[in-house]
PDB file of C-alpha atoms in Angstrom:
ATOM      1  CA  UNK A 317       0.219   0.280  -0.305  1.00 54.00           C
ATOM      2  CA  UNK A 318       0.746   3.439   0.120  1.00 78.00           C
ATOM      3  CA  UNK A 319       1.794   3.889   3.113  1.00 93.00           C
ATOM      4  CA  UNK A 320       1.508   2.427   7.087  1.00 97.00           C
ATOM      5  CA  UNK A 321      -1.632   0.934   7.575  1.00 97.00           C
ATOM      6  CA  UNK A 322      -3.475   0.034  11.267  1.00 98.00           C
ATOM      7  CA  UNK A 323      -6.028  -1.529  12.554  1.00 97.00           C
ATOM      8  CA  UNK A 324      -8.686  -0.766  14.447  1.00 97.00           C
ATOM      9  CA  UNK A 325      -7.903   3.554  14.751  1.00 96.00           C
ATOM     10  CA  UNK A 326      -9.924   2.861  18.166  1.00 97.00           C
ATOM     11  CA  UNK A 327     -10.498   0.180  20.875  1.00 98.00           C
ATOM     12  CA  UNK A 328     -12.263   0.428  24.142  1.00 98.00           C
ATOM     13  CA  UNK A 329     -11.809  -2.666  26.735  1.00 97.00           C
ATOM     14  CA  UNK A 330     -12.561  -4.087  30.049  1.00 97.00           C
ATOM     15  CA  UNK A 331      -9.444  -4.181  31.826  1.00 97.00           C
ATOM     16  CA  UNK A 332      -8.494  -7.602  32.268  1.00 97.00           C
ATOM     17  CA  UNK A 333      -9.638  -7.978  28.346  1.00 98.00           C
ATOM     18  CA  UNK A 334      -7.367  -9.263  25.342  1.00 98.00           C
ATOM     19  CA  UNK A 335      -6.314  -7.110  22.586  1.00 98.00           C
ATOM     20  CA  UNK A 336      -4.650  -7.594  18.714  1.00 98.00           C
ATOM     21  CA  UNK A 337      -3.663  -4.325  17.087  1.00 98.00           C
ATOM     22  CA  UNK A 338      -2.420  -4.930  13.430  1.00 98.00           C
ATOM     23  CA  UNK A 339      -0.008  -3.080  11.360  1.00 98.00           C
ATOM     24  CA  UNK A 340       0.128  -3.617   7.493  1.00 98.00           C
ATOM     25  CA  UNK A 341       3.816  -1.950   6.533  1.00 97.00           C
ATOM     26  CA  UNK A 342       4.464  -0.784   3.587  1.00 95.00           C
ATOM     27  CA  UNK A 343       4.921  -2.911   1.179  1.00 93.00           C
ATOM     28  CA  UNK A 344       8.866  -3.959   0.180  1.00 90.00           C
ATOM     29  CA  UNK A 345      10.319  -2.441   4.184  1.00 91.00           C
ATOM     30  CA  UNK A 346      11.189  -5.204   5.408  1.00 91.00           C
ATOM     31  CA  UNK A 347      11.989  -3.375   9.522  1.00 92.00           C
ATOM     32  CA  UNK A 348       8.457  -2.849  11.580  1.00 95.00           C
ATOM     33  CA  UNK A 349       8.706  -0.937  14.588  1.00 95.00           C
ATOM     34  CA  UNK A 350       6.551  -0.192  17.311  1.00 97.00           C
ATOM     35  CA  UNK A 351       5.804   2.339  19.795  1.00 97.00           C
ATOM     36  CA  UNK A 352       3.571   3.552  21.957  1.00 97.00           C
ATOM     37  CA  UNK A 353       2.784   7.387  22.640  1.00 96.00           C
ATOM     38  CA  UNK A 354       1.537   8.188  26.654  1.00 94.00           C
ATOM     39  CA  UNK A 355      -0.573  12.012  26.470  1.00 91.00           C
ATOM     40  CA  UNK A 356       1.850  14.348  26.129  1.00 88.00           C
ATOM     41  CA  UNK A 357       4.602  12.288  25.056  1.00 91.00           C
ATOM     42  CA  UNK A 358       6.575  11.230  22.766  1.00 92.00           C
ATOM     43  CA  UNK A 359       6.634   7.990  21.353  1.00 94.00           C
ATOM     44  CA  UNK A 360       8.633   5.061  23.518  1.00 93.00           C
ATOM     45  CA  UNK A 361       9.691   2.277  21.624  1.00 93.00           C
ATOM     46  CA  UNK A 362       8.342  -1.536  22.326  1.00 96.00           C
ATOM     47  CA  UNK A 363      10.013  -3.637  19.504  1.00 95.00           C
ATOM     48  CA  UNK A 364      10.862  -4.039  16.006  1.00 92.00           C
ATOM     49  CA  UNK A 365      11.060  -6.726  13.755  1.00 93.00           C
ATOM     50  CA  UNK A 366      13.820  -7.148  10.505  1.00 91.00           C
ATOM     51  CA  UNK A 367      11.824  -9.705   8.507  1.00 90.00           C
ATOM     52  CA  UNK A 368       9.538 -12.352  11.001  1.00 92.00           C
ATOM     53  CA  UNK A 369      11.816 -12.211  13.553  1.00 90.00           C
ATOM     54  CA  UNK A 370      12.111  -9.581  16.570  1.00 89.00           C
ATOM     55  CA  UNK A 371      15.276  -8.025  16.705  1.00 87.00           C
ATOM     56  CA  UNK A 372      15.047  -5.915  19.708  1.00 91.00           C
ATOM     57  CA  UNK A 373      11.997  -6.163  21.763  1.00 93.00           C
ATOM     58  CA  UNK A 374      13.967  -4.621  25.322  1.00 92.00           C
ATOM     59  CA  UNK A 375      10.958  -1.560  25.302  1.00 93.00           C
ATOM     60  CA  UNK A 376       7.859  -4.096  25.663  1.00 96.00           C
ATOM     61  CA  UNK A 377       6.563  -3.220  29.506  1.00 95.00           C
ATOM     62  CA  UNK A 378       5.987  -6.888  30.665  1.00 95.00           C
ATOM     63  CA  UNK A 379       5.196 -10.400  29.655  1.00 95.00           C
ATOM     64  CA  UNK A 380       1.378  -9.360  28.458  1.00 97.00           C
ATOM     65  CA  UNK A 381       3.039  -7.444  25.227  1.00 98.00           C
ATOM     66  CA  UNK A 382       4.220  -9.606  22.752  1.00 96.00           C
ATOM     67  CA  UNK A 383       4.252  -8.983  18.702  1.00 97.00           C
ATOM     68  CA  UNK A 384       4.406 -11.356  16.327  1.00 97.00           C
ATOM     69  CA  UNK A 385       4.779 -11.042  12.492  1.00 96.00           C
ATOM     70  CA  UNK A 386       4.682 -14.348  10.987  1.00 95.00           C
ATOM     71  CA  UNK A 387       5.643 -13.916   7.175  1.00 93.00           C
ATOM     72  CA  UNK A 388       7.707 -10.626   6.997  1.00 91.00           C
ATOM     73  CA  UNK A 389       4.881  -8.265   6.118  1.00 94.00           C
ATOM     74  CA  UNK A 390       1.517  -7.214   8.358  1.00 97.00           C
ATOM     75  CA  UNK A 391       2.298  -7.226  12.106  1.00 98.00           C
ATOM     76  CA  UNK A 392       0.176  -8.189  15.421  1.00 98.00           C
ATOM     77  CA  UNK A 393       0.456  -6.484  18.696  1.00 98.00           C
ATOM     78  CA  UNK A 394      -0.966  -8.335  21.046  1.00 98.00           C
ATOM     79  CA  UNK A 395      -2.048  -7.496  24.740  1.00 98.00           C
ATOM     80  CA  UNK A 396      -3.407  -9.602  27.543  1.00 97.00           C
ATOM     81  CA  UNK A 397      -5.532  -9.182  30.335  1.00 97.00           C
ATOM     82  CA  UNK A 398      -4.892  -5.791  29.861  1.00 98.00           C
ATOM     83  CA  UNK A 399      -4.659  -2.963  32.588  1.00 97.00           C
ATOM     84  CA  UNK A 400      -5.504   0.775  32.696  1.00 97.00           C
ATOM     85  CA  UNK A 401      -2.574   2.367  32.297  1.00 96.00           C
ATOM     86  CA  UNK A 402      -2.014   0.086  28.459  1.00 97.00           C
ATOM     87  CA  UNK A 403      -3.981   3.307  27.315  1.00 97.00           C
ATOM     88  CA  UNK A 404      -2.197   4.721  24.992  1.00 97.00           C
ATOM     89  CA  UNK A 405      -1.761   5.227  21.247  1.00 98.00           C
ATOM     90  CA  UNK A 406      -0.493   2.459  19.917  1.00 98.00           C
ATOM     91  CA  UNK A 407       1.999   3.344  16.223  1.00 98.00           C
ATOM     92  CA  UNK A 408       3.551   1.189  14.223  1.00 98.00           C
ATOM     93  CA  UNK A 409       6.803   2.147  11.332  1.00 96.00           C
ATOM     94  CA  UNK A 410       8.382   0.535   8.641  1.00 94.00           C
ATOM     95  CA  UNK A 411      11.667   1.341   6.468  1.00 90.00           C
ATOM     96  CA  UNK A 412      12.988  -0.137   3.874  1.00 86.00           C
ATOM     97  CA  UNK A 413      15.948  -1.471   6.037  1.00 78.00           C
ATOM     98  CA  UNK A 414      16.729  -1.535   9.711  1.00 75.00           C
ATOM     99  CA  UNK A 415      18.169   1.838  11.725  1.00 71.00           C
ATOM    100  CA  UNK A 416      21.489   2.022  11.970  1.00 68.00           C
ATOM    101  CA  UNK A 417      23.506   4.859  13.446  1.00 58.00           C
ATOM    102  CA  UNK A 418      25.824   5.629  10.631  1.00 61.00           C
ATOM    103  CA  UNK A 419      22.842   5.009   7.991  1.00 65.00           C
ATOM    104  CA  UNK A 420      19.831   7.572   6.945  1.00 69.00           C
ATOM    105  CA  UNK A 421      17.137   5.472   6.916  1.00 76.00           C
ATOM    106  CA  UNK A 422      13.329   6.865   7.150  1.00 86.00           C
ATOM    107  CA  UNK A 423      11.127   5.825   9.062  1.00 90.00           C
ATOM    108  CA  UNK A 424       6.822   6.598   8.004  1.00 94.00           C
ATOM    109  CA  UNK A 425       4.226   5.823  10.654  1.00 96.00           C
ATOM    110  CA  UNK A 426       0.903   5.063  10.685  1.00 97.00           C
ATOM    111  CA  UNK A 427      -1.907   7.028  12.190  1.00 96.00           C
ATOM    112  CA  UNK A 428      -1.568   4.732  15.310  1.00 97.00           C
ATOM    113  CA  UNK A 429      -4.102   2.661  17.483  1.00 98.00           C
ATOM    114  CA  UNK A 430      -5.765   4.420  20.132  1.00 97.00           C
ATOM    115  CA  UNK A 431      -6.466   2.172  22.708  1.00 98.00           C
ATOM    116  CA  UNK A 432      -8.524   2.845  25.346  1.00 98.00           C
ATOM    117  CA  UNK A 433      -8.979   0.399  28.724  1.00 98.00           C
ATOM    118  CA  UNK A 434     -11.912   0.943  31.153  1.00 96.00           C
TER     119      UNK A 434
ATOM    120  CA  UNK B1256      23.256   6.832  22.155  1.00 62.00           C
ATOM    121  CA  UNK B1257      21.853  10.002  20.987  1.00 63.00           C
ATOM    122  CA  UNK B1258      19.418  11.504  22.823  1.00 79.00           C
ATOM    123  CA  UNK B1259      18.602  15.540  22.799  1.00 88.00           C
ATOM    124  CA  UNK B1260      16.565  18.108  24.425  1.00 90.00           C
ATOM    125  CA  UNK B1261      14.260  20.984  22.392  1.00 94.00           C
ATOM    126  CA  UNK B1262      12.440  23.546  24.443  1.00 96.00           C
ATOM    127  CA  UNK B1263       9.188  22.925  25.331  1.00 95.00           C
ATOM    128  CA  UNK B1264       7.271  25.154  23.777  1.00 97.00           C
ATOM    129  CA  UNK B1265       7.530  27.761  21.106  1.00 97.00           C
ATOM    130  CA  UNK B1266       5.142  30.368  19.543  1.00 97.00           C
ATOM    131  CA  UNK B1267       6.206  31.707  15.471  1.00 96.00           C
ATOM    132  CA  UNK B1268       3.996  34.151  13.918  1.00 97.00           C
ATOM    133  CA  UNK B1269       1.983  32.864  10.217  1.00 97.00           C
ATOM    134  CA  UNK B1270       4.271  33.918   7.673  1.00 97.00           C
ATOM    135  CA  UNK B1271       7.896  34.378   9.407  1.00 97.00           C
ATOM    136  CA  UNK B1272      10.546  31.908   9.554  1.00 97.00           C
ATOM    137  CA  UNK B1273      10.488  29.125  12.472  1.00 97.00           C
ATOM    138  CA  UNK B1274      13.350  28.331  14.021  1.00 98.00           C
ATOM    139  CA  UNK B1275      13.295  25.445  16.077  1.00 98.00           C
ATOM    140  CA  UNK B1276      16.451  24.445  18.297  1.00 97.00           C
ATOM    141  CA  UNK B1277      18.356  20.860  19.555  1.00 95.00           C
ATOM    142  CA  UNK B1278      20.703  19.721  21.595  1.00 93.00           C
ATOM    143  CA  UNK B1279      22.038  16.522  20.685  1.00 87.00           C
ATOM    144  CA  UNK B1280      25.559  16.776  23.207  1.00 82.00           C
ATOM    145  CA  UNK B1281      25.667  13.316  23.297  1.00 80.00           C
ATOM    146  CA  UNK B1282      25.655  12.499  19.521  1.00 79.00           C
ATOM    147  CA  UNK B1283      28.760  10.347  17.838  1.00 76.00           C
ATOM    148  CA  UNK B1284      30.726  11.177  14.927  1.00 73.00           C
ATOM    149  CA  UNK B1285      28.753   8.917  12.775  1.00 77.00           C
ATOM    150  CA  UNK B1286      25.406   9.555  13.665  1.00 82.00           C
ATOM    151  CA  UNK B1287      22.617  11.358  11.408  1.00 87.00           C
ATOM    152  CA  UNK B1288      20.251  13.991  12.847  1.00 89.00           C
ATOM    153  CA  UNK B1289      16.437  13.706  12.283  1.00 91.00           C
ATOM    154  CA  UNK B1290      13.274  16.160  12.856  1.00 95.00           C
ATOM    155  CA  UNK B1291       9.594  14.637  13.180  1.00 96.00           C
ATOM    156  CA  UNK B1292       6.471  16.081  13.545  1.00 97.00           C
ATOM    157  CA  UNK B1293       3.296  14.949  14.426  1.00 97.00           C
ATOM    158  CA  UNK B1294       0.493  16.985  14.223  1.00 95.00           C
ATOM    159  CA  UNK B1295      -2.603  16.393  16.436  1.00 88.00           C
ATOM    160  CA  UNK B1296      -4.236  12.759  16.389  1.00 85.00           C
ATOM    161  CA  UNK B1297      -1.948  11.660  13.013  1.00 92.00           C
ATOM    162  CA  UNK B1298       1.493   9.704  13.538  1.00 95.00           C
ATOM    163  CA  UNK B1299       4.757  11.135  13.125  1.00 95.00           C
ATOM    164  CA  UNK B1300       5.783  12.594   9.908  1.00 95.00           C
ATOM    165  CA  UNK B1301       9.161  12.573   8.657  1.00 94.00           C
ATOM    166  CA  UNK B1302      10.289  16.470   7.815  1.00 96.00           C
ATOM    167  CA  UNK B1303      14.321  15.674   7.192  1.00 94.00           C
ATOM    168  CA  UNK B1304      17.581  14.322   8.102  1.00 92.00           C
ATOM    169  CA  UNK B1305      21.493  14.926   8.217  1.00 91.00           C
ATOM    170  CA  UNK B1306      24.600  14.183   9.553  1.00 88.00           C
ATOM    171  CA  UNK B1307      27.188  17.010   8.897  1.00 87.00           C
ATOM    172  CA  UNK B1308      26.734  19.677   6.388  1.00 83.00           C
ATOM    173  CA  UNK B1309      23.561  21.513   6.041  1.00 92.00           C
ATOM    174  CA  UNK B1310      20.360  20.402   4.227  1.00 94.00           C
ATOM    175  CA  UNK B1311      17.425  21.981   2.839  1.00 96.00           C
ATOM    176  CA  UNK B1312      13.963  20.045   1.194  1.00 95.00           C
ATOM    177  CA  UNK B1313      10.469  20.888   0.327  1.00 94.00           C
ATOM    178  CA  UNK B1314       9.404  21.149   3.798  1.00 93.00           C
ATOM    179  CA  UNK B1315      12.402  22.474   5.701  1.00 97.00           C
ATOM    180  CA  UNK B1316      16.304  23.647   6.407  1.00 97.00           C
ATOM    181  CA  UNK B1317      18.623  21.983   8.793  1.00 97.00           C
ATOM    182  CA  UNK B1318      21.155  23.511  10.069  1.00 96.00           C
ATOM    183  CA  UNK B1319      23.896  21.323  11.929  1.00 93.00           C
ATOM    184  CA  UNK B1320      26.827  23.110  13.599  1.00 92.00           C
ATOM    185  CA  UNK B1321      30.299  22.508  13.358  1.00 90.00           C
ATOM    186  CA  UNK B1322      30.955  20.503  16.238  1.00 89.00           C
ATOM    187  CA  UNK B1323      27.234  18.837  15.703  1.00 88.00           C
ATOM    188  CA  UNK B1324      26.135  18.973  18.988  1.00 89.00           C
ATOM    189  CA  UNK B1325      23.123  21.340  18.525  1.00 92.00           C
ATOM    190  CA  UNK B1326      21.434  21.580  15.712  1.00 94.00           C
ATOM    191  CA  UNK B1327      17.837  24.446  14.054  1.00 97.00           C
ATOM    192  CA  UNK B1328      15.594  23.508  12.016  1.00 98.00           C
ATOM    193  CA  UNK B1329      14.002  26.395  10.158  1.00 98.00           C
ATOM    194  CA  UNK B1330      10.670  26.174   8.625  1.00 97.00           C
ATOM    195  CA  UNK B1331      11.054  29.528   6.444  1.00 96.00           C
ATOM    196  CA  UNK B1332       7.533  30.611   5.876  1.00 95.00           C
ATOM    197  CA  UNK B1333       5.695  29.290   8.953  1.00 96.00           C
ATOM    198  CA  UNK B1334       1.786  28.821   8.198  1.00 97.00           C
ATOM    199  CA  UNK B1335      -1.196  27.470  10.643  1.00 97.00           C
ATOM    200  CA  UNK B1336      -0.831  24.209   9.253  1.00 95.00           C
ATOM    201  CA  UNK B1337       3.003  23.758  10.699  1.00 97.00           C
ATOM    202  CA  UNK B1338       1.029  23.939  13.980  1.00 97.00           C
ATOM    203  CA  UNK B1339       2.660  20.617  15.508  1.00 97.00           C
ATOM    204  CA  UNK B1340       4.744  18.920  18.019  1.00 97.00           C
ATOM    205  CA  UNK B1341       8.655  18.770  16.352  1.00 98.00           C
ATOM    206  CA  UNK B1342      11.007  15.961  17.557  1.00 96.00           C
ATOM    207  CA  UNK B1343      14.548  16.270  16.845  1.00 94.00           C
ATOM    208  CA  UNK B1344      15.529  12.506  17.285  1.00 89.00           C
ATOM    209  CA  UNK B1345      18.503  10.460  17.428  1.00 81.00           C
ATOM    210  CA  UNK B1346      19.332   6.634  17.425  1.00 73.00           C
ATOM    211  CA  UNK B1347      19.867   4.969  21.098  1.00 70.00           C
ATOM    212  CA  UNK B1348      20.957   1.167  21.268  1.00 68.00           C
ATOM    213  CA  UNK B1349      21.931   2.095  17.320  1.00 68.00           C
ATOM    214  CA  UNK B1350      18.327   0.950  16.271  1.00 74.00           C
ATOM    215  CA  UNK B1351      16.060   3.176  18.397  1.00 79.00           C
ATOM    216  CA  UNK B1352      14.645   6.624  17.885  1.00 83.00           C
ATOM    217  CA  UNK B1353      14.833   8.385  20.991  1.00 84.00           C
ATOM    218  CA  UNK B1354      11.751  11.065  20.438  1.00 88.00           C
ATOM    219  CA  UNK B1355      12.115  13.242  24.135  1.00 84.00           C
ATOM    220  CA  UNK B1356       9.218  15.411  24.116  1.00 86.00           C
ATOM    221  CA  UNK B1357      10.020  17.524  21.234  1.00 94.00           C
ATOM    222  CA  UNK B1358       8.872  21.569  21.225  1.00 97.00           C
ATOM    223  CA  UNK B1359       4.972  22.436  20.594  1.00 97.00           C
ATOM    224  CA  UNK B1360       4.872  25.093  17.338  1.00 98.00           C
ATOM    225  CA  UNK B1361       2.386  27.436  17.631  1.00 98.00           C
ATOM    226  CA  UNK B1362       1.915  29.530  14.470  1.00 97.00           C
ATOM    227  CA  UNK B1363      -0.185  32.339  15.211  1.00 97.00           C
ATOM    228  CA  UNK B1364      -2.244  34.356  12.911  1.00 95.00           C
TER     229      UNK B1364
END
């Protein structure tokens, strides 16, 4: 597609429920990133994939959060036993190749999925 | 690691140049500096990036100091649609964008 697509755009759920957020990256982009943005804050890194594998999941806050990218394209962020503190905008981004310090790679972001846990 | 610091907020009159500063004193010699902006309820949008030389594109200009410890993003003729949060970004751990809290720019009619 022309851009990064995220669904749903809005999700309201109850505390304790399971949630899945989907990201469809730009075709041909091998690197895919998930970020989380709380109100008034900048985006914070969660996890990134290079192809099908999670190359760095150091930003996942705890084991209730999990992400997959089984075919190296679409990715799903899964949150178990949601808590009110999980409420945030979850942003997905993709790039042609993984970011690296000595190279210039541009991340293209989706519009985000706003999660509200009641 | 290249953590960045920016002023929390700035105002700019419509039609005037907006100059947004950023300090990135911990950046290493071969790390790029990236600028993104985020308009309300949208995902961050790429603006420009640079390494050592000044850069210009259709959106903005980027001036990087010779010691690379700071940079300035310039929007030459700010419009109301440029009201957004502007992030000066470096990489941490070699593969993660560090956003910080950015500068909230308000363009005033």
